[in-house]
Amino acid sequence: MASEQQMKNPLLVGRAIRAQLENEVPQDLPLERDFREDSGYTITDHVQELHTSLSKDPRTLELITALVSHLHAFARETQLTHEEWTKAVKFLTRAGKESTEYKNEFVLLSDCMGLSALVDEINHPKPPGCTDGCEPGPFYTEDAPTVPSGSSLAKSNTQGETMYFSGTVKNLKGEGIRDATVDVWQADGDGVYDIQYPDREEPNDRGKILANPDGTFSYRGILPTAYPIPSDGPTGDLLHALGRHPHRASHIHFTVKAPGYDDLTSALYPSHSPFLGTDPVFATKKSLICQLTEERDPKRWAEMGFKEGEVHGGRVWVWQYNFVLPTVDEVAELKKIRAKKSKL
């Protein structure tokens, strides 16, 4: 184990390290035994001992200990070759280089490997009867207008067929939740979000709806269509290698909030959409798939709030869903139960 004096000795330590020692002197430990695969003391044991001896952050130590354990187990289980290791490093390097403000390849990779969905389930456990959640995706913005229930969220020139959405926000007792806010964002009838249009001047196909006191809400808009996630990078190449496609099923995003209740971020899918069983980010669930109906009676259109000339194609797609939120306390209790099970 080197002393501070040894660390600062120019005969033993180069200029770069000596410069760093002006700010922090690292803790050094002696090498007391060799590590070797197929022995009683492996590289995994050595790495874990080193981290246990030096780490001062319990949570960081817990995370890295588990990560090292699983990474090393993966290498042993698959008998990872140098060529495969090199290929993986190049893949991750490319993911970093090709990531931008609007396309993070590491987030895409997490989504397409199901990790994002798993983390969401861990952090937002749902008691039976509550609406399932999913990740918000990359197209959420903070500039959506706050509007009353019954408003239109789509501009008059928005591409797509007319839709009317109505829903409720309730608790597990079946009671309407007061002061609920329903944040909505979606693609248009071409499968394109407003922020993907270069000439975007204001929000479209999105809004923060103030639900009625009894938890009911509605809005008028456009029926969304399916679209692909970015597939021109390493994540797209991986999907192709796995025989998978990058196409997301048609959907509408929602974030539902109410005082005293756990926030819900989710998405709903029309049953007529393709790709429901092969969604690349594993966000579809059977409980979130909805059967839509078609309304062709102009009198009903007027009751929904559509003015003359606003409905195109001779029909309105009618979409209905009842959101059920757990309380903050109900979620906290579920987390405690899961945490105990994970330690067993």
GROMACS .gro file of C-alpha atoms in nm:
model
  344
    1MET     CA    1   0.000   0.000   0.000
    2ALA     CA    2   0.154   0.328  -0.111
    3SER     CA    3   0.189   0.621   0.125
    4GLU     CA    4   0.108   0.978   0.023
    5GLN     CA    5   0.481   1.047   0.005
    6GLN     CA    6   0.528   0.761  -0.239
    7MET     CA    7   0.236   0.881  -0.449
    8LYS     CA    8   0.400   1.222  -0.485
    9ASN     CA    9   0.745   1.083  -0.565
   10PRO     CA   10   0.828   1.179  -0.928
   11LEU     CA   11   1.040   0.866  -0.955
   12LEU     CA   12   0.730   0.651  -0.895
   13VAL     CA   13   0.436   0.860  -1.019
   14GLY     CA   14   0.388   1.061  -1.338
   15ARG     CA   15   0.305   1.429  -1.369
   16ALA     CA   16  -0.069   1.382  -1.440
   17ILE     CA   17  -0.130   1.188  -1.117
   18ARG     CA   18   0.084   1.424  -0.910
   19ALA     CA   19  -0.127   1.715  -1.036
   20GLN     CA   20  -0.446   1.537  -0.934
   21LEU     CA   21  -0.304   1.467  -0.588
   22GLU     CA   22  -0.313   1.841  -0.519
   23ASN     CA   23  -0.692   1.808  -0.492
   24GLU     CA   24  -0.746   1.456  -0.358
   25VAL     CA   25  -0.526   1.178  -0.227
   26PRO     CA   26  -0.677   0.839  -0.317
   27GLN     CA   27  -0.690   0.551  -0.074
   28ASP     CA   28  -0.457   0.269  -0.174
   29LEU     CA   29  -0.481  -0.095  -0.069
   30PRO     CA   30  -0.226  -0.378  -0.081
   31LEU     CA   31  -0.267  -0.666  -0.328
   32GLU     CA   32  -0.284  -0.955  -0.083
   33ARG     CA   33  -0.382  -1.241  -0.313
   34ASP     CA   34  -0.417  -1.329  -0.680
   35PHE     CA   35  -0.756  -1.374  -0.841
   36ARG     CA   36  -0.809  -1.643  -1.100
   37GLU     CA   37  -1.106  -1.805  -1.270
   38ASP     CA   38  -1.187  -2.159  -1.150
   39SER     CA   39  -1.025  -2.084  -0.816
   40GLY     CA   40  -1.162  -1.995  -0.476
   41TYR     CA   41  -1.101  -1.626  -0.542
   42THR     CA   42  -1.215  -1.483  -0.879
   43ILE     CA   43  -1.201  -1.139  -1.041
   44THR     CA   44  -1.563  -1.095  -0.928
   45ASP     CA   45  -1.463  -1.150  -0.564
   46HIS     CA   46  -1.174  -0.906  -0.600
   47VAL     CA   47  -1.384  -0.629  -0.759
   48GLN     CA   48  -1.656  -0.664  -0.495
   49GLU     CA   49  -1.404  -0.658  -0.208
   50LEU     CA   50  -1.235  -0.347  -0.348
   51HIS     CA   51  -1.565  -0.159  -0.380
   52THR     CA   52  -1.678  -0.269  -0.034
   53SER     CA   53  -1.352  -0.142   0.115
   54LEU     CA   54  -1.352   0.196  -0.059
   55SER     CA   55  -1.711   0.303  -0.135
   56LYS     CA   56  -1.868   0.555   0.102
   57ASP     CA   57  -2.214   0.565  -0.061
   58PRO     CA   58  -2.428   0.265   0.048
   59ARG     CA   59  -2.679   0.291  -0.239
   60THR     CA   60  -2.408   0.327  -0.505
   61LEU     CA   61  -2.232   0.026  -0.356
   62GLU     CA   62  -2.555  -0.175  -0.360
   63LEU     CA   63  -2.623  -0.092  -0.726
   64ILE     CA   64  -2.270  -0.154  -0.852
   65THR     CA   65  -2.233  -0.474  -0.652
   66ALA     CA   66  -2.545  -0.616  -0.817
   67LEU     CA   67  -2.440  -0.486  -1.160
   68VAL     CA   68  -2.092  -0.642  -1.139
   69SER     CA   69  -2.238  -0.969  -1.014
   70HIS     CA   70  -2.484  -0.994  -1.304
   71LEU     CA   71  -2.237  -0.872  -1.569
   72HIS     CA   72  -1.976  -1.126  -1.467
   73ALA     CA   73  -2.240  -1.399  -1.447
   74PHE     CA   74  -2.353  -1.309  -1.800
   75ALA     CA   75  -1.998  -1.338  -1.931
   76ARG     CA   76  -1.953  -1.678  -1.766
   77GLU     CA   77  -2.295  -1.810  -1.871
   78THR     CA   78  -2.247  -1.715  -2.237
   79GLN     CA   79  -1.869  -1.775  -2.244
   80LEU     CA   80  -1.832  -1.429  -2.398
   81THR     CA   81  -1.556  -1.408  -2.660
   82HIS     CA   82  -1.315  -1.118  -2.720
   83GLU     CA   83  -1.479  -1.057  -3.059
   84GLU     CA   84  -1.825  -1.035  -2.902
   85TRP     CA   85  -1.699  -0.808  -2.625
   86THR     CA   86  -1.540  -0.578  -2.885
   87LYS     CA   87  -1.860  -0.573  -3.087
   88ALA     CA   88  -2.060  -0.476  -2.777
   89VAL     CA   89  -1.818  -0.195  -2.692
   90LYS     CA   90  -1.840  -0.059  -3.047
   91PHE     CA   91  -2.221  -0.079  -3.027
   92LEU     CA   92  -2.231   0.126  -2.705
   93THR     CA   93  -1.974   0.373  -2.839
   94ARG     CA   94  -2.186   0.425  -3.149
   95ALA     CA   95  -2.495   0.471  -2.931
   96GLY     CA   96  -2.323   0.753  -2.747
   97LYS     CA   97  -2.194   0.923  -3.061
   98GLU     CA   98  -2.528   0.908  -3.242
   99SER     CA   99  -2.739   1.034  -2.951
  100THR     CA  100  -2.879   1.385  -2.983
  101GLU     CA  101  -3.109   1.612  -2.784
  102TYR     CA  102  -3.407   1.458  -2.965
  103LYS     CA  103  -3.289   1.097  -3.007
  104ASN     CA  104  -3.113   0.932  -2.715
  105GLU     CA  105  -2.998   0.589  -2.830
  106PHE     CA  106  -2.943   0.471  -2.473
  107VAL     CA  107  -3.304   0.553  -2.382
  108LEU     CA  108  -3.419   0.377  -2.700
  109LEU     CA  109  -3.207   0.075  -2.609
  110SER     CA  110  -3.354   0.071  -2.257
  111ASP     CA  111  -3.705   0.094  -2.404
  112CYS     CA  112  -3.652  -0.182  -2.660
  113MET     CA  113  -3.498  -0.421  -2.407
  114GLY     CA  114  -3.797  -0.375  -2.173
  115LEU     CA  115  -3.590  -0.207  -1.901
  116SER     CA  116  -3.783   0.121  -1.911
  117ALA     CA  117  -4.113  -0.063  -1.868
  118LEU     CA  118  -3.971  -0.264  -1.578
  119VAL     CA  119  -3.838   0.045  -1.397
  120ASP     CA  120  -4.180   0.210  -1.435
  121GLU     CA  121  -4.354  -0.095  -1.285
  122ILE     CA  122  -4.108  -0.103  -0.994
  123ASN     CA  123  -4.151   0.266  -0.915
  124HIS     CA  124  -4.526   0.282  -0.973
  125PRO     CA  125  -4.673  -0.048  -0.855
  126LYS     CA  126  -5.045  -0.077  -0.915
  127PRO     CA  127  -5.293  -0.241  -0.679
  128PRO     CA  128  -5.537  -0.471  -0.863
  129GLY     CA  129  -5.799  -0.267  -1.043
  130CYS     CA  130  -5.578   0.035  -1.113
  131THR     CA  131  -5.484   0.153  -1.461
  132ASP     CA  132  -5.152   0.019  -1.588
  133GLY     CA  133  -4.877   0.268  -1.663
  134CYS     CA  134  -4.593   0.308  -1.911
  135GLU     CA  135  -4.309   0.547  -1.990
  136PRO     CA  136  -4.395   0.892  -2.135
  137GLY     CA  137  -4.175   0.858  -2.443
  138PRO     CA  138  -3.970   1.136  -2.607
  139PHE     CA  139  -4.246   1.366  -2.737
  140TYR     CA  140  -4.381   1.522  -2.417
  141THR     CA  141  -4.352   1.900  -2.391
  142GLU     CA  142  -4.422   2.149  -2.112
  143ASP     CA  143  -4.601   2.405  -2.330
  144ALA     CA  144  -4.939   2.234  -2.366
  145PRO     CA  145  -5.227   2.473  -2.286
  146THR     CA  146  -5.448   2.417  -1.982
  147VAL     CA  147  -5.808   2.381  -2.102
  148PRO     CA  148  -6.149   2.288  -1.958
  149SER     CA  149  -6.311   1.954  -2.024
  150GLY     CA  150  -6.484   1.941  -2.362
  151SER     CA  151  -6.219   2.145  -2.545
  152SER     CA  152  -6.063   2.071  -2.882
  153LEU     CA  153  -5.693   1.982  -2.871
  154ALA     CA  154  -5.640   1.976  -3.249
  155LYS     CA  155  -5.598   2.271  -3.482
  156SER     CA  156  -5.844   2.294  -3.770
  157ASN     CA  157  -5.587   2.191  -4.034
  158THR     CA  158  -5.457   1.886  -3.845
  159GLN     CA  159  -5.421   1.576  -4.061
  160GLY     CA  160  -5.643   1.283  -3.964
  161GLU     CA  161  -5.995   1.163  -3.891
  162THR     CA  162  -6.212   1.324  -3.624
  163MET     CA  163  -6.220   1.171  -3.276
  164TYR     CA  164  -6.412   1.228  -2.954
  165PHE     CA  165  -6.257   1.104  -2.630
  166SER     CA  166  -6.439   1.082  -2.297
  167GLY     CA  167  -6.321   0.936  -1.971
  168THR     CA  168  -6.337   0.933  -1.593
  169VAL     CA  169  -6.077   0.952  -1.318
  170LYS     CA  170  -6.177   0.738  -1.019
  171ASN     CA  171  -6.025   0.573  -0.714
  172LEU     CA  172  -6.040   0.207  -0.616
  173LYS     CA  173  -6.372   0.268  -0.439
  174GLY     CA  174  -6.527   0.378  -0.768
  175GLU     CA  175  -6.551   0.741  -0.656
  176GLY     CA  176  -6.479   1.026  -0.894
  177ILE     CA  177  -6.158   1.212  -0.798
  178ARG     CA  178  -6.179   1.589  -0.755
  179ASP     CA  179  -5.919   1.831  -0.894
  180ALA     CA  180  -5.778   1.580  -1.144
  181THR     CA  181  -5.567   1.705  -1.434
  182VAL     CA  182  -5.537   1.495  -1.751
  183ASP     CA  183  -5.232   1.581  -1.960
  184VAL     CA  184  -5.274   1.453  -2.317
  185TRP     CA  185  -5.032   1.434  -2.610
  186GLN     CA  186  -5.043   1.232  -2.930
  187ALA     CA  187  -4.944   1.197  -3.294
  188ASP     CA  188  -5.176   1.313  -3.571
  189GLY     CA  189  -5.338   1.111  -3.851
  190ASP     CA  190  -5.002   1.084  -4.028
  191GLY     CA  191  -4.830   0.941  -3.720
  192VAL     CA  192  -4.639   1.266  -3.664
  193TYR     CA  193  -4.614   1.473  -3.343
  194ASP     CA  194  -4.637   1.850  -3.359
  195ILE     CA  195  -4.274   1.896  -3.248
  196GLN     CA  196  -4.161   1.689  -3.548
  197TYR     CA  197  -4.293   1.954  -3.788
  198PRO     CA  198  -4.021   2.214  -3.862
  199ASP     CA  199  -4.273   2.499  -3.888
  200ARG     CA  200  -4.437   2.434  -3.548
  201GLU     CA  201  -4.541   2.764  -3.391
  202GLU     CA  202  -4.765   2.643  -3.109
  203PRO     CA  203  -4.877   2.319  -2.942
  204ASN     CA  204  -5.111   2.089  -3.133
  205ASP     CA  205  -5.267   1.755  -3.041
  206ARG     CA  206  -5.183   1.815  -2.677
  207GLY     CA  207  -5.335   1.983  -2.373
  208LYS     CA  208  -5.378   1.976  -1.995
  209ILE     CA  209  -5.747   1.907  -1.934
  210LEU     CA  210  -5.908   2.011  -1.606
  211ALA     CA  211  -6.147   1.729  -1.522
  212ASN     CA  212  -6.492   1.806  -1.384
  213PRO     CA  213  -6.548   1.782  -1.005
  214ASP     CA  214  -6.693   1.431  -1.048
  215GLY     CA  215  -6.378   1.312  -1.230
  216THR     CA  216  -6.530   1.309  -1.580
  217PHE     CA  217  -6.360   1.475  -1.878
  218SER     CA  218  -6.370   1.480  -2.257
  219TYR     CA  219  -6.196   1.638  -2.552
  220ARG     CA  220  -6.227   1.662  -2.927
  221GLY     CA  221  -5.931   1.573  -3.144
  222ILE     CA  222  -5.780   1.359  -3.417
  223LEU     CA  223  -5.746   0.980  -3.432
  224PRO     CA  224  -5.372   0.899  -3.411
  225THR     CA  225  -5.201   0.645  -3.635
  226ALA     CA  226  -4.902   0.414  -3.591
  227TYR     CA  227  -4.547   0.544  -3.640
  228PRO     CA  228  -4.190   0.411  -3.609
  229ILE     CA  229  -3.940   0.487  -3.338
  230PRO     CA  230  -3.602   0.607  -3.475
  231SER     CA  231  -3.440   0.305  -3.638
  232ASP     CA  232  -3.144   0.458  -3.821
  233GLY     CA  233  -2.904   0.397  -3.531
  234PRO     CA  234  -2.758   0.103  -3.339
  235THR     CA  235  -3.084   0.027  -3.159
  236GLY     CA  236  -3.260  -0.006  -3.494
  237ASP     CA  237  -2.985  -0.240  -3.614
  238LEU     CA  238  -3.027  -0.451  -3.300
  239LEU     CA  239  -3.402  -0.476  -3.351
  240HIS     CA  240  -3.341  -0.593  -3.708
  241ALA     CA  241  -3.088  -0.852  -3.589
  242LEU     CA  242  -3.349  -0.982  -3.344
  243GLY     CA  243  -3.615  -1.010  -3.614
  244ARG     CA  244  -3.814  -0.722  -3.464
  245HIS     CA  245  -3.957  -0.404  -3.620
  246PRO     CA  246  -3.952  -0.042  -3.494
  247HIS     CA  247  -4.324   0.031  -3.542
  248ARG     CA  248  -4.530   0.152  -3.248
  249ALA     CA  249  -4.901   0.080  -3.231
  250SER     CA  250  -5.138   0.378  -3.255
  251HIS     CA  251  -5.178   0.539  -2.914
  252ILE     CA  252  -5.256   0.844  -2.702
  253HIS     CA  253  -5.036   0.943  -2.409
  254PHE     CA  254  -5.185   1.050  -2.075
  255THR     CA  255  -5.048   1.174  -1.747
  256VAL     CA  256  -5.319   1.191  -1.482
  257LYS     CA  257  -5.257   1.376  -1.156
  258ALA     CA  258  -5.471   1.448  -0.850
  259PRO     CA  259  -5.386   1.555  -0.494
  260GLY     CA  260  -5.325   1.255  -0.267
  261TYR     CA  261  -5.299   1.009  -0.556
  262ASP     CA  262  -5.002   0.851  -0.729
  263ASP     CA  263  -4.933   1.015  -1.066
  264LEU     CA  264  -5.023   0.795  -1.360
  265THR     CA  265  -4.841   0.810  -1.693
  266SER     CA  266  -4.991   0.570  -1.943
  267ALA     CA  267  -5.104   0.527  -2.303
  268LEU     CA  268  -5.417   0.386  -2.462
  269TYR     CA  269  -5.438   0.190  -2.786
  270PRO     CA  270  -5.726   0.136  -3.032
  271SER     CA  271  -5.801  -0.232  -3.089
  272HIS     CA  272  -5.788  -0.183  -3.468
  273SER     CA  273  -5.420  -0.082  -3.461
  274PRO     CA  274  -5.148  -0.309  -3.597
  275PHE     CA  275  -4.837  -0.393  -3.391
  276LEU     CA  276  -5.021  -0.435  -3.060
  277GLY     CA  277  -4.837  -0.759  -2.984
  278THR     CA  278  -4.498  -0.652  -3.116
  279ASP     CA  279  -4.471  -0.295  -2.987
  280PRO     CA  280  -4.093  -0.228  -2.979
  281VAL     CA  281  -4.094  -0.055  -2.639
  282PHE     CA  282  -4.324  -0.305  -2.462
  283ALA     CA  283  -4.575  -0.038  -2.364
  284THR     CA  284  -4.890  -0.218  -2.480
  285LYS     CA  285  -5.100  -0.409  -2.229
  286LYS     CA  286  -5.436  -0.577  -2.289
  287SER     CA  287  -5.594  -0.358  -2.021
  288LEU     CA  288  -5.497  -0.047  -2.221
  289ILE     CA  289  -5.646  -0.162  -2.554
  290CYS     CA  290  -5.981   0.000  -2.628
  291GLN     CA  291  -6.266  -0.084  -2.863
  292LEU     CA  292  -6.362   0.229  -3.054
  293THR     CA  293  -6.698   0.294  -3.217
  294GLU     CA  294  -6.800   0.508  -3.513
  295GLU     CA  295  -7.064   0.777  -3.481
  296ARG     CA  296  -7.224   0.883  -3.810
  297ASP     CA  297  -7.519   1.085  -3.675
  298PRO     CA  298  -7.461   1.462  -3.716
  299LYS     CA  299  -7.694   1.529  -3.422
  300ARG     CA  300  -7.459   1.333  -3.196
  301TRP     CA  301  -7.162   1.524  -3.338
  302ALA     CA  302  -7.324   1.849  -3.226
  303GLU     CA  303  -7.383   1.705  -2.879
  304MET     CA  304  -7.012   1.623  -2.861
  305GLY     CA  305  -6.928   1.986  -2.937
  306PHE     CA  306  -6.838   1.966  -3.305
  307LYS     CA  307  -6.946   2.259  -3.519
  308GLU     CA  308  -7.081   2.227  -3.870
  309GLY     CA  309  -6.800   2.146  -4.113
  310GLU     CA  310  -6.556   2.024  -3.845
  311VAL     CA  311  -6.622   1.654  -3.906
  312HIS     CA  312  -6.457   1.509  -4.215
  313GLY     CA  313  -6.511   1.167  -4.367
  314GLY     CA  314  -6.868   1.127  -4.247
  315ARG     CA  315  -6.783   0.982  -3.905
  316VAL     CA  316  -6.645   1.055  -3.560
  317TRP     CA  317  -6.436   0.792  -3.384
  318VAL     CA  318  -6.565   0.759  -3.027
  319TRP     CA  319  -6.311   0.654  -2.763
  320GLN     CA  320  -6.394   0.600  -2.396
  321TYR     CA  321  -6.184   0.491  -2.098
  322ASN     CA  322  -6.207   0.495  -1.717
  323PHE     CA  323  -5.881   0.570  -1.536
  324VAL     CA  324  -5.839   0.432  -1.184
  325LEU     CA  325  -5.569   0.581  -0.958
  326PRO     CA  326  -5.424   0.444  -0.634
  327THR     CA  327  -5.358   0.675  -0.341
  328VAL     CA  328  -5.003   0.767  -0.245
  329ASP     CA  329  -5.041   0.555   0.070
  330GLU     CA  330  -5.161   0.251  -0.126
  331VAL     CA  331  -4.855   0.268  -0.351
  332ALA     CA  332  -4.618   0.318  -0.056
  333GLU     CA  333  -4.757   0.004   0.109
  334LEU     CA  334  -4.708  -0.197  -0.211
  335LYS     CA  335  -4.347  -0.077  -0.237
  336LYS     CA  336  -4.279  -0.194   0.118
  337ILE     CA  337  -4.418  -0.539   0.041
  338ARG     CA  338  -4.211  -0.569  -0.277
  339ALA     CA  339  -3.896  -0.447  -0.103
  340LYS     CA  340  -3.934  -0.719   0.163
  341LYS     CA  341  -3.983  -0.986  -0.104
  342SER     CA  342  -3.672  -0.870  -0.294
  343LYS     CA  343  -3.457  -0.926   0.016
  344LEU     CA  344  -3.570  -1.287   0.057
   0.00000   0.00000   0.00000
